[in-house]
């Protein structure tokens, strides 16, 4: 097995005295894991940071063997890790990919979405420029894993007009009139998810409540549940910034 590709570092954990096991998302071959010899060294630690883009090579003698990985830095986001909000966003976005995606399955749309989100965080660390993209990234993760939400029409009437809510049970949109008697039990549907204007902060938080509910219920369960702690840290920091 030999694979040369660009990849986004998503997770790094120590292995042995000096090595590291790295999980990285590739454009065409999905999530790939590899062992990096000396991955905990002073030279490689700045390269193997979640969010960094690397030119890498995976090599293994058999398909069952954990590949050896060599990586050369292409895009560094290490400077952002000293800023609490961007650091929390990068930590969560990459951890979600590492925890939720099965290895070796291609997710080209998710690669592009994650790369775009990280680029937006890099360009606008203050969150105004990337918070809506984060909601859309989480929605795409749900969709690509088979848990997509249907926000195109009302689950009750079938109408695509005046959609105002999302059912926490079905993940389907509900119109304003049909949902009014049950609004305390429904999520508010942010207008920006229906291409109705720019994303305001209250709508962004509404969107994050929706995606957080379905990620916790359908994707990050059992052994992956601890990954949600990274999301909780991000949400708390966003609340401090936006009030």
PDB file of C-alpha atoms in Angstrom:
ATOM      1  CA  UNK A   1       0.000   0.000   0.000  1.00  0.00           C
ATOM      2  CA  UNK A   2       1.362   3.394  -1.017  1.00  0.00           C
ATOM      3  CA  UNK A   3      -0.541   6.640  -1.050  1.00  0.00           C
ATOM      4  CA  UNK A   4       0.834  10.094  -1.806  1.00  0.00           C
ATOM      5  CA  UNK A   5      -1.609  12.897  -1.184  1.00  0.00           C
ATOM      6  CA  UNK A   6      -2.419  16.159   0.496  1.00  0.00           C
ATOM      7  CA  UNK A   7      -4.194  15.813   3.834  1.00  0.00           C
ATOM      8  CA  UNK A   8      -5.591  17.749   6.789  1.00  0.00           C
ATOM      9  CA  UNK A   9      -4.265  16.600  10.152  1.00  0.00           C
ATOM     10  CA  UNK A  10      -7.285  15.690  12.308  1.00  0.00           C
ATOM     11  CA  UNK A  11      -5.937  13.814  15.337  1.00  0.00           C
ATOM     12  CA  UNK A  12      -2.561  12.943  16.840  1.00  0.00           C
ATOM     13  CA  UNK A  13      -1.882  10.625  19.764  1.00  0.00           C
ATOM     14  CA  UNK A  14       1.411   9.431  21.229  1.00  0.00           C
ATOM     15  CA  UNK A  15       2.608   5.943  20.432  1.00  0.00           C
ATOM     16  CA  UNK A  16       5.604   4.439  22.167  1.00  0.00           C
ATOM     17  CA  UNK A  17       8.398   6.623  23.430  1.00  0.00           C
ATOM     18  CA  UNK A  18       8.865   8.920  20.437  1.00  0.00           C
ATOM     19  CA  UNK A  19       6.266   8.093  17.787  1.00  0.00           C
ATOM     20  CA  UNK A  20       2.736   9.236  17.051  1.00  0.00           C
ATOM     21  CA  UNK A  21      -0.330   7.837  15.344  1.00  0.00           C
ATOM     22  CA  UNK A  22      -1.867  10.439  13.080  1.00  0.00           C
ATOM     23  CA  UNK A  23      -5.304  10.460  11.514  1.00  0.00           C
ATOM     24  CA  UNK A  24      -5.611  12.738   8.504  1.00  0.00           C
ATOM     25  CA  UNK A  25      -8.412  13.519   6.061  1.00  0.00           C
ATOM     26  CA  UNK A  26      -7.452  13.212   2.396  1.00  0.00           C
ATOM     27  CA  UNK A  27      -9.324  14.618  -0.627  1.00  0.00           C
ATOM     28  CA  UNK A  28     -10.003  11.304  -2.390  1.00  0.00           C
ATOM     29  CA  UNK A  29      -9.235   8.500   0.073  1.00  0.00           C
ATOM     30  CA  UNK A  30     -11.044   9.679   3.177  1.00  0.00           C
ATOM     31  CA  UNK A  31      -9.664   9.407   6.658  1.00  0.00           C
ATOM     32  CA  UNK A  32      -6.305   7.640   6.827  1.00  0.00           C
ATOM     33  CA  UNK A  33      -4.255   6.602   9.857  1.00  0.00           C
ATOM     34  CA  UNK A  34      -0.477   6.257   9.917  1.00  0.00           C
ATOM     35  CA  UNK A  35       2.444   5.899  12.291  1.00  0.00           C
ATOM     36  CA  UNK A  36       4.961   8.731  12.265  1.00  0.00           C
ATOM     37  CA  UNK A  37       8.393   7.781  13.498  1.00  0.00           C
ATOM     38  CA  UNK A  38       9.686  10.566  15.738  1.00  0.00           C
ATOM     39  CA  UNK A  39       6.270  12.219  15.620  1.00  0.00           C
ATOM     40  CA  UNK A  40       6.751  13.683  19.092  1.00  0.00           C
ATOM     41  CA  UNK A  41      10.090  15.256  18.254  1.00  0.00           C
ATOM     42  CA  UNK A  42      10.714  18.993  18.331  1.00  0.00           C
ATOM     43  CA  UNK A  43      10.985  19.025  14.543  1.00  0.00           C
ATOM     44  CA  UNK A  44       7.703  17.237  13.829  1.00  0.00           C
ATOM     45  CA  UNK A  45       5.410  18.506  16.556  1.00  0.00           C
ATOM     46  CA  UNK A  46       4.742  21.832  14.736  1.00  0.00           C
ATOM     47  CA  UNK A  47       3.956  19.857  11.573  1.00  0.00           C
ATOM     48  CA  UNK A  48       1.562  17.377  13.181  1.00  0.00           C
ATOM     49  CA  UNK A  49      -0.942  19.865  14.548  1.00  0.00           C
ATOM     50  CA  UNK A  50      -4.686  19.415  13.955  1.00  0.00           C
ATOM     51  CA  UNK A  51      -5.775  21.795  11.217  1.00  0.00           C
ATOM     52  CA  UNK A  52      -2.446  21.809   9.395  1.00  0.00           C
ATOM     53  CA  UNK A  53      -2.355  20.772   5.752  1.00  0.00           C
ATOM     54  CA  UNK A  54       0.492  18.435   4.845  1.00  0.00           C
ATOM     55  CA  UNK A  55       1.912  16.721   1.796  1.00  0.00           C
ATOM     56  CA  UNK A  56       2.164  13.151   2.979  1.00  0.00           C
ATOM     57  CA  UNK A  57       2.974   9.598   2.017  1.00  0.00           C
ATOM     58  CA  UNK A  58       1.456   6.463   3.556  1.00  0.00           C
ATOM     59  CA  UNK A  59       3.371   3.202   3.094  1.00  0.00           C
ATOM     60  CA  UNK A  60       2.517  -0.318   4.273  1.00  0.00           C
ATOM     61  CA  UNK A  61       3.603  -3.790   3.199  1.00  0.00           C
ATOM     62  CA  UNK A  62       0.100  -5.233   3.565  1.00  0.00           C
ATOM     63  CA  UNK A  63      -3.405  -3.847   3.671  1.00  0.00           C
ATOM     64  CA  UNK A  64      -3.778  -4.949   7.299  1.00  0.00           C
ATOM     65  CA  UNK A  65      -0.656  -3.153   8.526  1.00  0.00           C
ATOM     66  CA  UNK A  66      -0.755   0.341  10.011  1.00  0.00           C
ATOM     67  CA  UNK A  67       1.033   2.425   7.391  1.00  0.00           C
ATOM     68  CA  UNK A  68       4.144   4.447   8.090  1.00  0.00           C
ATOM     69  CA  UNK A  69       3.469   8.090   7.411  1.00  0.00           C
ATOM     70  CA  UNK A  70       5.822  10.862   6.391  1.00  0.00           C
ATOM     71  CA  UNK A  71       4.506  14.416   6.285  1.00  0.00           C
ATOM     72  CA  UNK A  72       5.783  17.752   5.026  1.00  0.00           C
ATOM     73  CA  UNK A  73       4.067  20.953   6.067  1.00  0.00           C
ATOM     74  CA  UNK A  74       2.068  22.776   3.387  1.00  0.00           C
ATOM     75  CA  UNK A  75      -0.174  25.108   5.408  1.00  0.00           C
ATOM     76  CA  UNK A  76       0.410  25.847   9.089  1.00  0.00           C
ATOM     77  CA  UNK A  77      -2.324  26.982  11.443  1.00  0.00           C
ATOM     78  CA  UNK A  78      -0.166  26.720  14.527  1.00  0.00           C
ATOM     79  CA  UNK A  79      -0.293  30.461  15.165  1.00  0.00           C
ATOM     80  CA  UNK A  80      -4.083  30.271  15.636  1.00  0.00           C
ATOM     81  CA  UNK A  81      -3.744  27.777  18.477  1.00  0.00           C
ATOM     82  CA  UNK A  82      -2.656  30.579  20.807  1.00  0.00           C
ATOM     83  CA  UNK A  83      -6.032  32.295  20.322  1.00  0.00           C
ATOM     84  CA  UNK A  84      -8.775  30.631  22.408  1.00  0.00           C
ATOM     85  CA  UNK A  85     -11.706  30.898  19.986  1.00  0.00           C
ATOM     86  CA  UNK A  86      -9.964  29.845  16.746  1.00  0.00           C
ATOM     87  CA  UNK A  87      -8.117  27.116  18.656  1.00  0.00           C
ATOM     88  CA  UNK A  88     -11.399  25.718  19.991  1.00  0.00           C
ATOM     89  CA  UNK A  89     -12.971  25.803  16.522  1.00  0.00           C
ATOM     90  CA  UNK A  90     -10.045  23.978  14.912  1.00  0.00           C
ATOM     91  CA  UNK A  91      -9.957  21.456  17.751  1.00  0.00           C
ATOM     92  CA  UNK A  92     -13.644  20.639  17.361  1.00  0.00           C
ATOM     93  CA  UNK A  93     -13.839  20.615  13.553  1.00  0.00           C
ATOM     94  CA  UNK A  94     -10.892  18.237  13.194  1.00  0.00           C
ATOM     95  CA  UNK A  95     -11.907  16.056  16.158  1.00  0.00           C
ATOM     96  CA  UNK A  96     -15.362  15.612  14.632  1.00  0.00           C
ATOM     97  CA  UNK A  97     -13.872  14.322  11.388  1.00  0.00           C
ATOM     98  CA  UNK A  98     -11.480  11.997  13.215  1.00  0.00           C
ATOM     99  CA  UNK A  99     -14.192  10.554  15.462  1.00  0.00           C
ATOM    100  CA  UNK A 100     -17.147  10.359  13.100  1.00  0.00           C
ATOM    101  CA  UNK A 101     -15.717   9.217   9.771  1.00  0.00           C
ATOM    102  CA  UNK A 102     -14.895   5.573   9.020  1.00  0.00           C
ATOM    103  CA  UNK A 103     -11.355   5.114   7.758  1.00  0.00           C
ATOM    104  CA  UNK A 104     -10.725   4.607   4.072  1.00  0.00           C
ATOM    105  CA  UNK A 105     -14.122   5.835   2.855  1.00  0.00           C
ATOM    106  CA  UNK A 106     -13.931   8.771   0.434  1.00  0.00           C
ATOM    107  CA  UNK A 107     -15.697  11.973   1.478  1.00  0.00           C
ATOM    108  CA  UNK A 108     -14.510  14.586  -1.040  1.00  0.00           C
ATOM    109  CA  UNK A 109     -17.282  17.045  -0.130  1.00  0.00           C
ATOM    110  CA  UNK A 110     -16.345  16.867   3.537  1.00  0.00           C
ATOM    111  CA  UNK A 111     -12.696  17.415   2.738  1.00  0.00           C
ATOM    112  CA  UNK A 112     -13.569  20.561   0.793  1.00  0.00           C
ATOM    113  CA  UNK A 113     -15.915  21.745   3.554  1.00  0.00           C
ATOM    114  CA  UNK A 114     -13.347  21.213   6.298  1.00  0.00           C
ATOM    115  CA  UNK A 115     -10.608  22.850   4.238  1.00  0.00           C
ATOM    116  CA  UNK A 116     -12.897  25.814   3.543  1.00  0.00           C
ATOM    117  CA  UNK A 117     -13.899  26.137   7.190  1.00  0.00           C
ATOM    118  CA  UNK A 118     -10.291  26.066   8.377  1.00  0.00           C
ATOM    119  CA  UNK A 119      -9.368  28.624   5.739  1.00  0.00           C
ATOM    120  CA  UNK A 120     -12.196  30.881   6.924  1.00  0.00           C
ATOM    121  CA  UNK A 121     -11.035  30.570  10.543  1.00  0.00           C
ATOM    122  CA  UNK A 122      -7.533  31.459   9.413  1.00  0.00           C
ATOM    123  CA  UNK A 123      -8.787  34.522   7.538  1.00  0.00           C
ATOM    124  CA  UNK A 124     -11.187  35.787  10.232  1.00  0.00           C
ATOM    125  CA  UNK A 125     -10.283  34.491  13.697  1.00  0.00           C
ATOM    126  CA  UNK A 126     -13.027  36.615  15.348  1.00  0.00           C
ATOM    127  CA  UNK A 127     -15.749  34.104  14.259  1.00  0.00           C
ATOM    128  CA  UNK A 128     -18.048  36.411  12.291  1.00  0.00           C
ATOM    129  CA  UNK A 129     -16.602  35.033   9.067  1.00  0.00           C
ATOM    130  CA  UNK A 130     -16.753  31.321   9.895  1.00  0.00           C
ATOM    131  CA  UNK A 131     -19.489  30.553  12.457  1.00  0.00           C
ATOM    132  CA  UNK A 132     -22.163  29.963   9.799  1.00  0.00           C
ATOM    133  CA  UNK A 133     -19.728  27.767   7.858  1.00  0.00           C
ATOM    134  CA  UNK A 134     -19.277  25.674  10.997  1.00  0.00           C
ATOM    135  CA  UNK A 135     -23.024  25.001  11.168  1.00  0.00           C
ATOM    136  CA  UNK A 136     -23.072  23.994   7.498  1.00  0.00           C
ATOM    137  CA  UNK A 137     -20.022  21.744   8.025  1.00  0.00           C
ATOM    138  CA  UNK A 138     -21.787  19.927  10.867  1.00  0.00           C
ATOM    139  CA  UNK A 139     -24.916  19.547   8.720  1.00  0.00           C
ATOM    140  CA  UNK A 140     -22.793  18.066   5.945  1.00  0.00           C
ATOM    141  CA  UNK A 141     -21.195  15.566   8.340  1.00  0.00           C
ATOM    142  CA  UNK A 142     -24.684  14.418   9.327  1.00  0.00           C
ATOM    143  CA  UNK A 143     -25.751  14.176   5.700  1.00  0.00           C
ATOM    144  CA  UNK A 144     -22.671  12.281   4.507  1.00  0.00           C
ATOM    145  CA  UNK A 145     -23.092   9.733   7.309  1.00  0.00           C
ATOM    146  CA  UNK A 146     -26.737   9.087   6.437  1.00  0.00           C
ATOM    147  CA  UNK A 147     -28.384  11.302   9.064  1.00  0.00           C
ATOM    148  CA  UNK A 148     -29.163  14.300   6.900  1.00  0.00           C
ATOM    149  CA  UNK A 149     -31.859  16.781   7.854  1.00  0.00           C
ATOM    150  CA  UNK A 150     -34.659  17.625   5.428  1.00  0.00           C
ATOM    151  CA  UNK A 151     -35.097  21.387   5.524  1.00  0.00           C
ATOM    152  CA  UNK A 152     -36.667  21.699   2.087  1.00  0.00           C
ATOM    153  CA  UNK A 153     -40.379  21.503   2.976  1.00  0.00           C
ATOM    154  CA  UNK A 154     -42.804  21.285   5.873  1.00  0.00           C
ATOM    155  CA  UNK A 155     -43.147  17.765   7.273  1.00  0.00           C
ATOM    156  CA  UNK A 156     -46.871  18.414   7.910  1.00  0.00           C
ATOM    157  CA  UNK A 157     -48.097  20.302   4.842  1.00  0.00           C
ATOM    158  CA  UNK A 158     -45.402  19.640   2.239  1.00  0.00           C
ATOM    159  CA  UNK A 159     -45.099  23.366   1.568  1.00  0.00           C
ATOM    160  CA  UNK A 160     -41.689  24.967   1.067  1.00  0.00           C
ATOM    161  CA  UNK A 161     -43.001  28.369   2.202  1.00  0.00           C
ATOM    162  CA  UNK A 162     -42.649  30.000   5.636  1.00  0.00           C
ATOM    163  CA  UNK A 163     -40.515  27.273   7.200  1.00  0.00           C
ATOM    164  CA  UNK A 164     -39.817  28.185  10.820  1.00  0.00           C
ATOM    165  CA  UNK A 165     -38.966  25.104  12.878  1.00  0.00           C
ATOM    166  CA  UNK A 166     -37.136  21.766  12.884  1.00  0.00           C
ATOM    167  CA  UNK A 167     -38.466  18.648  14.552  1.00  0.00           C
ATOM    168  CA  UNK A 168     -35.950  17.202  17.063  1.00  0.00           C
ATOM    169  CA  UNK A 169     -37.339  13.719  16.362  1.00  0.00           C
ATOM    170  CA  UNK A 170     -37.457  13.566  12.570  1.00  0.00           C
ATOM    171  CA  UNK A 171     -34.974  16.265  11.569  1.00  0.00           C
ATOM    172  CA  UNK A 172     -37.531  17.698   9.155  1.00  0.00           C
ATOM    173  CA  UNK A 173     -38.596  21.301   8.744  1.00  0.00           C
ATOM    174  CA  UNK A 174     -41.983  22.490   9.974  1.00  0.00           C
ATOM    175  CA  UNK A 175     -43.901  25.536   8.765  1.00  0.00           C
ATOM    176  CA  UNK A 176     -44.698  28.469  11.028  1.00  0.00           C
ATOM    177  CA  UNK A 177     -48.460  27.807  11.171  1.00  0.00           C
ATOM    178  CA  UNK A 178     -48.225  24.032  11.524  1.00  0.00           C
ATOM    179  CA  UNK A 179     -45.538  24.266  14.172  1.00  0.00           C
ATOM    180  CA  UNK A 180     -46.991  27.120  16.234  1.00  0.00           C
ATOM    181  CA  UNK A 181     -48.905  24.900  18.717  1.00  0.00           C
ATOM    182  CA  UNK A 182     -45.721  22.879  19.365  1.00  0.00           C
ATOM    183  CA  UNK A 183     -43.097  25.597  19.145  1.00  0.00           C
ATOM    184  CA  UNK A 184     -41.806  24.943  22.682  1.00  0.00           C
ATOM    185  CA  UNK A 185     -40.836  21.419  21.600  1.00  0.00           C
ATOM    186  CA  UNK A 186     -39.299  22.376  18.251  1.00  0.00           C
ATOM    187  CA  UNK A 187     -36.011  23.966  17.231  1.00  0.00           C
ATOM    188  CA  UNK A 188     -36.148  27.341  15.526  1.00  0.00           C
ATOM    189  CA  UNK A 189     -34.971  27.089  11.921  1.00  0.00           C
ATOM    190  CA  UNK A 190     -32.322  29.758  11.160  1.00  0.00           C
ATOM    191  CA  UNK A 191     -33.088  31.776   8.077  1.00  0.00           C
ATOM    192  CA  UNK A 192     -29.542  31.485   6.714  1.00  0.00           C
ATOM    193  CA  UNK A 193     -29.982  27.719   6.317  1.00  0.00           C
ATOM    194  CA  UNK A 194     -32.789  28.452   3.889  1.00  0.00           C
ATOM    195  CA  UNK A 195     -30.782  31.150   2.095  1.00  0.00           C
ATOM    196  CA  UNK A 196     -32.938  33.846   3.678  1.00  0.00           C
ATOM    197  CA  UNK A 197     -30.393  36.537   4.383  1.00  0.00           C
ATOM    198  CA  UNK A 198     -27.096  36.672   6.276  1.00  0.00           C
ATOM    199  CA  UNK A 199     -26.502  34.729   9.479  1.00  0.00           C
ATOM    200  CA  UNK A 200     -27.099  36.717  12.664  1.00  0.00           C
ATOM    201  CA  UNK A 201     -25.653  35.524  15.958  1.00  0.00           C
ATOM    202  CA  UNK A 202     -28.952  34.331  17.403  1.00  0.00           C
ATOM    203  CA  UNK A 203     -29.539  32.286  14.243  1.00  0.00           C
ATOM    204  CA  UNK A 204     -26.039  30.825  14.411  1.00  0.00           C
ATOM    205  CA  UNK A 205     -26.706  29.642  17.967  1.00  0.00           C
ATOM    206  CA  UNK A 206     -30.037  28.198  16.815  1.00  0.00           C
ATOM    207  CA  UNK A 207     -28.212  26.319  14.072  1.00  0.00           C
ATOM    208  CA  UNK A 208     -25.627  24.979  16.507  1.00  0.00           C
ATOM    209  CA  UNK A 209     -28.401  23.747  18.823  1.00  0.00           C
ATOM    210  CA  UNK A 210     -29.908  21.799  15.935  1.00  0.00           C
ATOM    211  CA  UNK A 211     -26.685  20.210  14.734  1.00  0.00           C
ATOM    212  CA  UNK A 212     -25.496  19.518  18.270  1.00  0.00           C
ATOM    213  CA  UNK A 213     -28.687  17.601  19.053  1.00  0.00           C
ATOM    214  CA  UNK A 214     -28.431  15.330  16.027  1.00  0.00           C
ATOM    215  CA  UNK A 215     -24.668  14.809  16.281  1.00  0.00           C
ATOM    216  CA  UNK A 216     -25.048  13.692  19.900  1.00  0.00           C
ATOM    217  CA  UNK A 217     -28.048  11.480  19.141  1.00  0.00           C
ATOM    218  CA  UNK A 218     -26.967   9.838  15.908  1.00  0.00           C
ATOM    219  CA  UNK A 219     -23.199  10.115  15.425  1.00  0.00           C
ATOM    220  CA  UNK A 220     -21.114  10.747  18.545  1.00  0.00           C
ATOM    221  CA  UNK A 221     -22.423   7.962  20.722  1.00  0.00           C
ATOM    222  CA  UNK A 222     -20.770   5.456  23.067  1.00  0.00           C
ATOM    223  CA  UNK A 223     -16.984   5.641  22.707  1.00  0.00           C
ATOM    224  CA  UNK A 224     -17.108   8.849  20.658  1.00  0.00           C
ATOM    225  CA  UNK A 225     -19.262  10.782  23.113  1.00  0.00           C
ATOM    226  CA  UNK A 226     -16.235  12.352  24.838  1.00  0.00           C
ATOM    227  CA  UNK A 227     -15.465  14.242  21.621  1.00  0.00           C
ATOM    228  CA  UNK A 228     -18.454  16.460  22.357  1.00  0.00           C
ATOM    229  CA  UNK A 229     -16.438  18.074  25.158  1.00  0.00           C
ATOM    230  CA  UNK A 230     -14.442  19.885  22.469  1.00  0.00           C
ATOM    231  CA  UNK A 231     -17.691  21.194  21.018  1.00  0.00           C
ATOM    232  CA  UNK A 232     -18.897  22.329  24.453  1.00  0.00           C
ATOM    233  CA  UNK A 233     -15.710  24.367  24.909  1.00  0.00           C
ATOM    234  CA  UNK A 234     -16.242  26.038  21.536  1.00  0.00           C
ATOM    235  CA  UNK A 235     -19.890  26.857  22.251  1.00  0.00           C
ATOM    236  CA  UNK A 236     -18.995  28.424  25.596  1.00  0.00           C
ATOM    237  CA  UNK A 237     -16.333  30.607  23.976  1.00  0.00           C
ATOM    238  CA  UNK A 238     -18.734  31.670  21.230  1.00  0.00           C
ATOM    239  CA  UNK A 239     -21.302  32.664  23.858  1.00  0.00           C
ATOM    240  CA  UNK A 240     -18.736  34.835  25.636  1.00  0.00           C
ATOM    241  CA  UNK A 241     -17.951  36.653  22.404  1.00  0.00           C
ATOM    242  CA  UNK A 242     -21.519  37.071  21.152  1.00  0.00           C
ATOM    243  CA  UNK A 243     -23.334  37.521  24.436  1.00  0.00           C
TER     244      UNK A 243
END
